[in-house]
Structures are given as structure tokens and as C-alpha cells.
CSV table of C-alpha atoms in Angstrom, one decimal:
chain,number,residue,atom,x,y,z
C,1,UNK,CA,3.7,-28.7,3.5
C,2,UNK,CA,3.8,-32.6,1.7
C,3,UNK,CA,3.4,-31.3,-1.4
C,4,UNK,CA,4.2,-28.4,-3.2
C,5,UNK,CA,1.6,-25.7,-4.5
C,6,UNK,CA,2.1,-23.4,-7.3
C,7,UNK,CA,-0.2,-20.7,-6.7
C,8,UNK,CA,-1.5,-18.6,-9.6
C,9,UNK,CA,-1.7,-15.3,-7.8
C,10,UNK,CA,0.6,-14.5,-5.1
C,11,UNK,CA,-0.6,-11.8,-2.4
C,12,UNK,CA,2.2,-10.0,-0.2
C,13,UNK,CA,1.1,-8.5,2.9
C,14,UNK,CA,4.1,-8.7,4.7
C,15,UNK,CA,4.0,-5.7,7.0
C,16,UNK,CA,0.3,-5.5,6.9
C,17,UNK,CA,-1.5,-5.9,9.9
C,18,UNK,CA,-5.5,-7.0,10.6
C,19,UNK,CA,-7.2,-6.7,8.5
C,20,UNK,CA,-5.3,-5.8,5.9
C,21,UNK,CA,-3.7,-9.3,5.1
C,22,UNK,CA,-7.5,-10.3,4.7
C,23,UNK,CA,-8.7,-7.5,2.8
C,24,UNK,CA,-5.8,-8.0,0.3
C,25,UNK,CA,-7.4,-11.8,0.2
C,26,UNK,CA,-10.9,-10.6,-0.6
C,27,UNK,CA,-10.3,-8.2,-3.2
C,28,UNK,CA,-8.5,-10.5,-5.2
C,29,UNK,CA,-10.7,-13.4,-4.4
C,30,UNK,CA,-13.4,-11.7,-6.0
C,31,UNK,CA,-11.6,-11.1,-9.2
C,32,UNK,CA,-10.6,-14.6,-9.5
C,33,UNK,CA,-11.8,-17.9,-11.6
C,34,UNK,CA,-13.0,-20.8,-9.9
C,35,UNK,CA,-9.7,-23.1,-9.6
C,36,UNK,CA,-7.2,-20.2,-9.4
C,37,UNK,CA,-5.0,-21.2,-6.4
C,38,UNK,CA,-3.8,-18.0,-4.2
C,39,UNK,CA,-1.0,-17.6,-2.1
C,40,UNK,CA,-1.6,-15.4,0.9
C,41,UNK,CA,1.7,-14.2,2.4
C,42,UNK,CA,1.5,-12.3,5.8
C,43,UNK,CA,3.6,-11.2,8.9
C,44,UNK,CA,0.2,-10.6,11.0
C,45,UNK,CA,0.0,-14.0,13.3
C,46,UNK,CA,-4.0,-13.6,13.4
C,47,UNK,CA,-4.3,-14.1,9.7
C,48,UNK,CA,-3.3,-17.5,9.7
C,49,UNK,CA,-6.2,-18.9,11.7
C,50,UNK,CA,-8.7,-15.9,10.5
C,51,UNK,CA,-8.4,-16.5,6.7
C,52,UNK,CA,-8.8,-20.0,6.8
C,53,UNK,CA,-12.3,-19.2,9.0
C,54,UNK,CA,-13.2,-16.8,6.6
C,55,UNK,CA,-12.4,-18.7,3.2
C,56,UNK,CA,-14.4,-21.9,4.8
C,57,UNK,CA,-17.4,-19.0,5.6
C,58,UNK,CA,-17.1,-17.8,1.8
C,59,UNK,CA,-16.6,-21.0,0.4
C,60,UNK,CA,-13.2,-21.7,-0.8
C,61,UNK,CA,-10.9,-24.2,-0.1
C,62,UNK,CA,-7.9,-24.0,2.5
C,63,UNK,CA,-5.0,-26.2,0.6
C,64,UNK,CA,-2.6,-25.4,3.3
C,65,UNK,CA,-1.0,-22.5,5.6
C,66,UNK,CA,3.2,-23.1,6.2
C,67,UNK,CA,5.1,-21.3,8.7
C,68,UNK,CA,8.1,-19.5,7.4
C,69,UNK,CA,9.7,-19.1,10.5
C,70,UNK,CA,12.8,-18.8,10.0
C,71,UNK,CA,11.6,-15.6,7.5
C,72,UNK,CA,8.8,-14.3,10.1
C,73,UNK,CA,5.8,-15.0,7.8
C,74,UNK,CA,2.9,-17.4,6.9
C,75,UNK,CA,2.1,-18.6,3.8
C,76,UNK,CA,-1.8,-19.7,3.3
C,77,UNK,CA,-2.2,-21.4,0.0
C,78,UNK,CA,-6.7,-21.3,-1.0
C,79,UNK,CA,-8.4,-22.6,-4.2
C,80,UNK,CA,-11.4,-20.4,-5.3
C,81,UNK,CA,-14.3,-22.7,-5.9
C,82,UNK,CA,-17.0,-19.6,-6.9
């Protein structure tokens, strides 16, 4: 990550496996402003290529995913733009 993102809602879905990481994503998604930055973190190693397809498919902005792998997880940072 070059910069660093202070997300307004943090998600944890450690332990979670597909779909569940991007179920957790949606729901709050839904709920949120445009502009609210979310941080989406995740054990499941699908989720961090399949929410970046499916926040491009709804519409939202990918900021960045980071590898935490010395922790075992992803983080994917989005920015709601609807």
C-alpha cells in the first residue's frame, strides 16, 4: 500500500469462507453513503480477487487490497460511489 487509508467502516471476516467475506461486503455496502471508505478483512484467498470483480460490477471503487501475510489475511480497502 503507498498510502495509508483510514477506512470508515471496518468489516472482519476473518474465518469466514466464500461467500461470506462478500456477503458481509454487500450488506454493509448497501447501508452506506456515497464516499464512506470500507475495509474488508478476510482469511478466504478467493475474496481478494472476487470483491474487487464484484465492487467494479456494482460500481464502487477498489482503493487497494494489501496482503497481511505475515497475519494470514487480506485487507481490501473500496469507496462507495452510490
Amino acid at each position: 500500500m503507498t498510502e495509508s487509508i483510514t477506512p470508515d467502516v471496518t468489516i472482519d471476516s476473518r474465518g469466514a469462507t466464500c461467500p461470506g467475506p462478500l456477503m458481509d461486503l454487500i450488506g454493509k455496502v448497501k447501508k452506506s453513503d456515497p464516499g464512506t471508505v470500507v475495509e474488508l478483512m478476510t482469511t478466504d484467498t478467493s475474496s481478494s480477487h472476487d470483491v474487487p470483480e464484484w465492487v467494479a460490477k456494482a460500481g464502487h471503487e477498489t482503493l487497494d487490497v494489501v496482503e497481511h501475510e505475515d497475519e494470514g489475511y487480506w485487507s481490501v480497502f473500496i469507496e462507495t460511489t452510490k
